[in-house]
Amino acid sequence: MSRLLPWAGAVVVVLAAAFGYAHLRTDTYLGRWFAWRASDVGDMLRFPDLRVAASTEPRALPVLASTAPLTDMSVEASVDGSPRHLPLQELLASTRSAAFVVLAGGAVAGEWYAAGPSPQVRAGPVTSFSVAKSVTALLVAAAFEDGSLSSLDDPVTRYLPALAGTDRGYDQVTLRHLLDMTSGVRFRDHDLPWGDKARVYYEPHLRELVFRLPLTSSPDSGFAYNSYNPVLLGLVLEAATGETVTDYFQRRLWEAVGAAYDATWSVSSSGETLPKMESGLNASPLDFARLGLLLLEDGVVDGQRVLPAQWVEDVTTPDPKRLVEPEAGLHYQQGWWVYAPVGGRQLAVAGRGHLGQYVFVYPELDVVVARFGTSTGGVGSWRAVFDQVACEAALLATRAPACG
């Protein structure tokens, strides 16, 4: 035993030294992994970011008249494994929610903020985590509409030829494969330092990293959620448009939807111009909801086509070939989660992010529900809550029952 103690002591000393050094070096991957630990909503203050200015012509959102706030409605929810029946605002307040916004018929049907409804709180920002993947998909669709991208079936090497030097298989990987998470790009899905889940999030040299990734399966061999795919799409957008992603985002989407507030998009390091396409878009909850309206309005804003009609139809129509969870009727297509209307449930198209960030779009009800928070708050299915809220919001907007 005594022979092991010096060795064990040396290990402790080395780990302690590495841990202490890491806290001083948050410009390195391992430094961030040690110092920042598990990701949280405060990361939007830790990463450098790029500003996206509000629209020069913010889109006015009228407020639906109602005898009682939508957040007074009662909902059924499973919280920490127990069924509950309680007012929506009580559920929100008790589940670490930060903001909750509902649009119906293009109008505000309900708003709730943990910090109160002041103008400053409305402006946000809140962070989105993987909702940013769905926004990246909107950008790809916009580039397809304006002709910067010729086809979603283009090989990624048409825009990023250097990838072929990493793995010849990239010649067979298309933009559609990247959007549908069927690319075959290596992704070790765990949070340990040698895993890609942590690496893509904390890596300060993300642009360089993605050019070193091999393929571990052939494209279209199956769905595998992979945060490198949207990063590659960001590089494709740069090459295809000749603009930085944030400049293109501001011009083609933020301005078009009439965003009322400035946003920021985190970058992997100071001086980098490629946003963290897999996460890190920080904006007002209302403006996130405005992005959802694009899917309800067939990709058209004020008579101007922003997204291709065929792309919107594809995203809002469940495709059996892209079913990823049969029991839930859940699909993944074109960067969005699509819930088929099975078991009496409503069709929903969603952007979903870590710790309970959601933008749910209900095409048949003309409703957007957006929730942001510091965790899921123990709610077993936020979708079940959103379904109830969407039906009530549609009733407020149309004065007629929208759900059976």
Coordinates of C-alpha atoms in Angstrom, one line a residue:
M1 CA 0.0 0.0 0.0
S2 CA 2.8 2.4 0.9
R3 CA 4.3 1.9 -2.5
L4 CA 1.1 3.2 -4.2
L5 CA 0.8 6.3 -2.1
P6 CA 3.6 8.3 -3.9
W7 CA 2.1 7.4 -7.3
A8 CA -1.4 8.4 -6.1
G9 CA -0.1 11.6 -4.6
A10 CA 1.6 12.5 -7.9
V11 CA -1.6 12.0 -9.8
V12 CA -3.5 14.2 -7.4
V13 CA -0.8 16.9 -7.8
V14 CA -0.9 16.7 -11.6
L15 CA -4.7 16.9 -11.7
A16 CA -4.8 19.8 -9.3
A17 CA -2.2 21.6 -11.3
A18 CA -4.1 21.0 -14.6
F19 CA -7.4 22.1 -12.9
G20 CA -5.8 25.3 -11.6
Y21 CA -4.2 26.0 -15.0
A22 CA -7.5 25.4 -16.7
H23 CA -9.2 28.1 -14.7
L24 CA -6.6 30.5 -16.0
R25 CA -6.9 29.5 -19.6
T26 CA -10.5 29.6 -20.9
D27 CA -9.1 30.3 -24.4
T28 CA -8.4 26.5 -24.7
Y29 CA -10.7 23.6 -25.1
L30 CA -9.6 21.7 -21.9
G31 CA -9.5 25.0 -20.0
R32 CA -13.1 25.6 -20.8
W33 CA -14.1 22.0 -20.1
F34 CA -12.6 22.2 -16.6
A35 CA -13.5 25.8 -15.8
W36 CA -17.0 26.1 -17.2
R37 CA -18.2 22.6 -16.5
A38 CA -21.7 21.7 -17.6
S39 CA -23.3 24.1 -20.1
D40 CA -25.9 26.5 -18.8
V41 CA -27.7 29.6 -19.9
G42 CA -25.0 31.8 -18.5
D43 CA -22.7 30.6 -21.3
M44 CA -24.0 33.4 -23.5
L45 CA -22.1 35.8 -21.2
R46 CA -18.9 33.6 -21.4
F47 CA -18.5 33.2 -25.1
P48 CA -17.5 36.2 -27.3
D49 CA -20.4 37.1 -29.6
L50 CA -21.4 39.0 -32.8
R51 CA -24.2 41.6 -32.8
V52 CA -27.2 41.3 -35.1
A53 CA -29.1 44.6 -35.2
A54 CA -32.9 44.8 -34.9
S55 CA -34.9 45.3 -38.1
T56 CA -35.2 48.8 -39.5
E57 CA -38.9 48.2 -39.8
P58 CA -39.9 46.0 -36.8
R59 CA -43.1 43.9 -37.4
A60 CA -45.9 45.0 -35.2
L61 CA -47.6 42.2 -33.4
P62 CA -51.1 43.1 -32.3
V63 CA -52.4 41.7 -28.9
L64 CA -55.5 39.5 -28.9
A65 CA -58.2 40.9 -26.8
S66 CA -59.3 38.4 -24.0
T67 CA -61.3 38.6 -20.8
A68 CA -58.6 36.7 -19.0
P69 CA -54.9 36.3 -19.7
L70 CA -54.0 33.1 -21.6
T71 CA -51.6 32.2 -18.8
D72 CA -54.6 31.9 -16.4
M73 CA -55.7 28.8 -18.2
S74 CA -55.4 25.4 -16.4
V75 CA -53.2 22.8 -17.9
E76 CA -52.4 19.2 -17.1
A77 CA -48.7 18.3 -16.8
S78 CA -46.4 15.7 -15.4
V79 CA -43.9 17.4 -13.0
D80 CA -41.2 15.3 -11.4
G81 CA -43.2 12.2 -12.3
S82 CA -46.5 13.3 -10.7
P83 CA -49.6 14.4 -12.6
R84 CA -50.6 18.0 -11.9
H85 CA -53.6 20.2 -12.9
L86 CA -52.8 23.9 -12.3
P87 CA -52.8 27.3 -13.8
L88 CA -50.3 27.7 -16.6
Q89 CA -48.5 30.7 -14.9
E90 CA -48.1 28.6 -11.8
L91 CA -46.5 25.8 -13.8
L92 CA -44.2 28.3 -15.4
A93 CA -43.2 30.0 -12.2
S94 CA -42.4 26.6 -10.5
T95 CA -40.4 25.0 -13.3
R96 CA -37.5 27.4 -13.8
S97 CA -39.1 29.0 -16.8
A98 CA -37.7 32.4 -17.9
A99 CA -40.1 33.4 -20.7
F100 CA -43.2 32.1 -22.4
V101 CA -44.7 33.6 -25.6
V102 CA -47.7 32.5 -27.6
L103 CA -48.6 33.9 -31.0
A104 CA -52.0 33.0 -32.7
G105 CA -53.0 34.3 -36.1
G106 CA -49.9 36.5 -36.1
A107 CA -51.0 38.3 -32.8
V108 CA -49.7 38.0 -29.3
A109 CA -52.1 35.6 -27.4
G110 CA -50.0 35.4 -24.3
E111 CA -46.8 36.5 -22.6
W112 CA -45.2 35.5 -19.3
Y113 CA -41.8 36.5 -17.9
A114 CA -40.2 35.3 -14.7
A115 CA -38.7 38.7 -14.1
G116 CA -41.9 40.6 -15.0
P117 CA -43.2 42.1 -18.2
S118 CA -40.9 45.2 -18.4
P119 CA -39.6 46.4 -21.8
Q120 CA -36.1 45.4 -20.8
V121 CA -37.2 41.8 -20.0
R122 CA -39.2 41.6 -23.3
A123 CA -36.0 42.6 -25.2
G124 CA -34.1 39.7 -23.6
P125 CA -32.0 38.1 -24.7
V126 CA -32.5 34.5 -23.9
T127 CA -30.2 31.8 -25.3
S128 CA -31.4 29.0 -27.5
F129 CA -28.9 26.2 -27.5
S130 CA -29.9 23.8 -30.2
V131 CA -32.8 25.9 -31.4
A132 CA -30.0 27.6 -33.3
K133 CA -29.7 24.4 -35.4
S134 CA -33.2 25.0 -36.7
V135 CA -32.4 28.7 -37.4
T136 CA -29.4 27.5 -39.3
A137 CA -31.8 25.4 -41.5
L138 CA -33.8 28.6 -42.1
L139 CA -30.7 30.3 -43.4
V140 CA -29.9 27.4 -45.7
A141 CA -33.4 27.5 -47.1
A142 CA -33.1 31.3 -47.6
A143 CA -29.9 30.8 -49.5
F144 CA -31.6 28.2 -51.7
E145 CA -34.4 30.7 -52.4
D146 CA -32.1 33.5 -53.4
G147 CA -30.0 31.2 -55.6
S148 CA -26.8 31.2 -53.5
L149 CA -27.3 27.5 -53.2
S150 CA -28.4 25.6 -56.3
S151 CA -29.7 22.4 -54.7
L152 CA -30.0 20.8 -51.3
D153 CA -28.6 17.7 -53.1
D154 CA -25.3 19.5 -53.9
P155 CA -22.3 17.7 -52.4
V156 CA -20.8 19.7 -49.5
T157 CA -17.5 19.5 -51.4
R158 CA -18.9 21.8 -54.1
Y159 CA -18.7 24.6 -51.5
L160 CA -16.0 23.2 -49.2
P161 CA -13.6 21.3 -51.5
A162 CA -10.9 20.9 -48.8
L163 CA -13.1 18.4 -47.1
A164 CA -12.3 15.9 -49.8
G165 CA -8.7 15.9 -48.6
T166 CA -9.9 14.8 -45.1
D167 CA -12.1 12.0 -46.4
R168 CA -13.1 11.2 -50.0
G169 CA -16.5 10.2 -48.7
Y170 CA -17.4 13.9 -48.3
D171 CA -18.0 13.9 -52.1
Q172 CA -21.1 11.8 -51.3
V173 CA -22.3 14.0 -48.4
T174 CA -25.0 16.5 -49.5
L175 CA -26.5 19.6 -47.9
R176 CA -29.7 17.5 -47.3
H177 CA -27.7 14.9 -45.4
L178 CA -26.3 17.6 -43.2
L179 CA -29.8 19.1 -42.6
D180 CA -31.3 15.7 -41.9
M181 CA -28.5 14.5 -39.6
T182 CA -27.7 11.6 -41.8
S183 CA -24.2 12.7 -43.0
G184 CA -22.1 10.0 -41.3
V185 CA -19.6 12.6 -39.9
R186 CA -17.9 11.3 -36.8
F187 CA -19.6 12.4 -33.6
R188 CA -18.8 10.8 -30.2
D189 CA -21.9 11.7 -28.3
H190 CA -20.8 12.1 -24.7
D191 CA -19.5 14.9 -22.4
L192 CA -16.1 13.5 -21.5
P193 CA -13.1 15.6 -22.8
W194 CA -12.4 13.2 -25.7
G195 CA -16.0 13.3 -26.8
D196 CA -17.3 15.4 -29.7
K197 CA -20.4 16.6 -27.8
A198 CA -18.2 18.6 -25.5
R199 CA -15.6 19.4 -28.1
V200 CA -18.0 21.1 -30.6
Y201 CA -19.4 23.2 -27.8
Y202 CA -16.2 24.4 -26.1
E203 CA -13.6 24.2 -28.9
P204 CA -12.1 27.7 -29.4
H205 CA -11.0 26.8 -33.0
L206 CA -14.2 25.4 -34.3
R207 CA -13.6 26.4 -37.9
E208 CA -10.4 24.5 -38.1
L209 CA -11.7 21.5 -36.1
V210 CA -14.5 20.6 -38.6
F211 CA -12.0 20.3 -41.5
R212 CA -10.3 17.4 -39.6
L213 CA -13.4 15.2 -39.0
P214 CA -13.5 11.8 -40.8
L215 CA -16.7 10.0 -41.8
T216 CA -17.6 6.9 -39.6
S217 CA -20.5 5.7 -41.7
S218 CA -21.8 6.3 -45.2
P219 CA -24.2 9.2 -45.8
D220 CA -27.9 8.3 -45.5
S221 CA -27.2 5.2 -43.5
G222 CA -29.3 6.4 -40.6
F223 CA -30.2 9.3 -38.3
A224 CA -27.5 10.4 -35.8
Y225 CA -27.9 13.7 -34.1
N226 CA -24.6 15.5 -34.7
S227 CA -23.7 19.1 -33.8
Y228 CA -20.9 19.3 -36.4
N229 CA -23.5 19.2 -39.2
P230 CA -24.8 22.8 -38.7
V231 CA -21.2 24.1 -38.3
L232 CA -20.4 22.7 -41.7
L233 CA -23.6 24.3 -43.0
G234 CA -22.4 27.6 -41.6
L235 CA -19.1 27.3 -43.6
V236 CA -21.2 26.4 -46.7
L237 CA -23.2 29.6 -46.2
E238 CA -20.1 31.7 -46.0
A239 CA -18.7 30.2 -49.2
A240 CA -22.0 30.4 -51.1
T241 CA -23.1 33.9 -50.1
G242 CA -19.8 35.6 -49.9
E243 CA -21.0 37.1 -46.6
T244 CA -20.4 36.4 -42.9
V245 CA -23.2 34.3 -41.5
T246 CA -24.4 37.0 -39.2
D247 CA -24.5 39.6 -42.0
Y248 CA -26.5 37.2 -44.1
F249 CA -28.8 36.3 -41.1
Q250 CA -29.5 40.0 -40.5
R251 CA -30.2 40.8 -44.1
R252 CA -32.2 37.7 -45.1
L253 CA -34.0 36.7 -41.9
W254 CA -33.8 39.2 -39.0
E255 CA -34.7 42.1 -41.2
A256 CA -37.3 40.2 -43.1
V257 CA -39.3 38.9 -40.1
G258 CA -39.2 42.4 -38.6
A259 CA -37.2 41.5 -35.5
A260 CA -37.9 44.2 -32.8
Y261 CA -34.7 43.7 -30.8
D262 CA -30.9 43.3 -31.3
A263 CA -29.7 39.7 -31.1
T264 CA -26.2 38.2 -30.5
W265 CA -24.7 35.0 -31.8
S266 CA -21.9 33.4 -29.8
V267 CA -18.6 32.6 -31.5
S268 CA -15.9 30.1 -30.5
S269 CA -13.2 32.7 -29.9
S270 CA -12.5 36.4 -30.2
G271 CA -12.0 37.5 -33.8
E272 CA -13.9 34.6 -35.2
T273 CA -16.7 35.5 -37.7
L274 CA -18.3 32.0 -37.9
P275 CA -21.1 31.8 -35.3
K276 CA -21.6 28.7 -33.2
M277 CA -24.2 27.4 -35.6
E278 CA -25.1 24.5 -33.4
S279 CA -26.0 26.8 -30.4
G280 CA -25.5 30.3 -29.1
L281 CA -28.1 32.4 -30.8
N282 CA -29.3 34.8 -28.2
A283 CA -32.4 36.9 -28.8
S284 CA -35.8 38.2 -27.5
P285 CA -38.4 35.4 -27.0
L286 CA -40.8 37.4 -29.2
D287 CA -38.2 37.5 -32.0
F288 CA -37.7 33.8 -31.8
A289 CA -41.5 33.5 -32.1
R290 CA -41.4 35.8 -35.1
L291 CA -39.0 33.3 -36.8
G292 CA -41.6 30.6 -36.2
L293 CA -44.2 32.6 -38.1
L294 CA -42.1 32.0 -41.3
L295 CA -43.3 28.4 -41.2
L296 CA -46.9 29.4 -40.7
E297 CA -46.9 32.0 -43.5
D298 CA -45.5 29.7 -46.2
G299 CA -42.1 31.5 -46.0
V300 CA -43.6 34.8 -47.1
V301 CA -43.5 38.1 -45.2
D302 CA -45.5 41.1 -46.4
G303 CA -45.7 39.6 -49.9
Q304 CA -42.0 38.9 -50.2
R305 CA -40.9 35.3 -50.4
V306 CA -38.1 34.6 -47.9
L307 CA -38.1 30.7 -47.9
P308 CA -38.9 28.3 -50.8
A309 CA -42.6 27.1 -50.7
Q310 CA -41.4 23.6 -51.4
W311 CA -39.0 23.7 -48.4
V312 CA -41.7 24.9 -46.0
E313 CA -44.0 22.2 -47.2
D314 CA -41.3 19.6 -46.7
V315 CA -40.6 20.8 -43.2
T316 CA -44.3 20.8 -42.2
T317 CA -45.2 17.5 -43.7
P318 CA -44.1 14.4 -41.7
D319 CA -42.0 12.1 -43.9
P320 CA -42.1 8.4 -43.0
K321 CA -38.6 7.9 -44.2
R322 CA -37.3 10.4 -41.6
L323 CA -39.1 8.9 -38.6
V324 CA -36.7 8.7 -35.7
E325 CA -39.1 7.9 -32.8
P326 CA -42.0 5.8 -34.0
E327 CA -44.0 5.7 -30.8
A328 CA -44.0 9.4 -30.5
G329 CA -44.5 10.0 -34.3
L330 CA -41.3 12.1 -34.1
H331 CA -39.4 12.9 -37.3
Y332 CA -36.2 14.9 -38.0
Q333 CA -36.2 16.7 -41.3
Q334 CA -34.5 19.8 -42.7
G335 CA -33.1 20.8 -39.2
W336 CA -36.5 20.7 -37.4
W337 CA -38.3 18.1 -35.2
V338 CA -41.6 17.2 -36.7
Y339 CA -44.4 15.6 -34.6
A340 CA -47.0 13.8 -36.7
P341 CA -50.6 14.2 -35.6
V342 CA -50.9 10.7 -34.1
G343 CA -53.1 9.7 -31.1
G344 CA -55.3 12.8 -31.4
R345 CA -52.3 15.1 -31.0
Q346 CA -51.7 18.2 -33.0
L347 CA -49.1 18.4 -35.9
A348 CA -46.1 20.4 -34.5
V349 CA -42.8 21.5 -35.9
A350 CA -40.2 22.4 -33.3
G351 CA -36.8 23.8 -32.6
R352 CA -35.6 22.3 -29.3
G353 CA -32.6 23.3 -27.2
H354 CA -30.8 22.1 -24.1
L355 CA -32.4 22.9 -20.7
G356 CA -35.8 23.4 -22.1
Q357 CA -35.6 26.0 -24.9
Y358 CA -38.4 25.5 -27.3
V359 CA -40.0 27.1 -30.4
F360 CA -43.1 25.0 -31.3
V361 CA -45.0 25.8 -34.5
Y362 CA -48.5 24.5 -35.1
P363 CA -49.3 24.8 -38.8
E364 CA -52.9 23.6 -38.6
L365 CA -53.7 26.0 -35.7
D366 CA -51.7 29.0 -36.9
V367 CA -50.0 29.2 -33.5
V368 CA -46.4 29.5 -32.3
V369 CA -45.5 28.7 -28.7
A370 CA -42.0 29.6 -27.4
R371 CA -40.6 28.7 -23.9
F372 CA -37.2 29.4 -22.5
G373 CA -35.7 28.6 -19.1
T374 CA -32.8 27.6 -17.0
S375 CA -33.9 23.9 -17.0
T376 CA -36.9 21.8 -18.1
G377 CA -38.1 22.1 -14.5
G378 CA -39.0 18.4 -14.2
V379 CA -41.8 18.7 -16.7
G380 CA -42.1 15.3 -18.4
S381 CA -43.5 16.6 -21.7
W382 CA -43.5 20.3 -22.5
R383 CA -45.0 19.3 -25.8
A384 CA -48.2 18.1 -24.0
V385 CA -48.4 21.5 -22.3
F386 CA -47.8 23.3 -25.5
D387 CA -50.5 21.3 -27.3
Q388 CA -53.1 22.5 -24.7
V389 CA -51.9 26.1 -24.9
A390 CA -52.0 26.0 -28.7
C391 CA -55.6 24.8 -28.8
E392 CA -56.7 27.5 -26.4
A393 CA -54.7 30.2 -28.3
A394 CA -56.3 29.2 -31.5
L395 CA -59.8 29.4 -29.9
L396 CA -58.9 33.0 -28.7
A397 CA -57.9 33.9 -32.2
T398 CA -60.8 32.4 -34.2
R399 CA -63.6 32.3 -31.5
A400 CA -64.2 28.8 -32.6
P401 CA -63.0 25.4 -31.2
A402 CA -59.8 24.5 -32.9
C403 CA -59.2 21.1 -31.3
G404 CA -61.5 18.1 -30.7

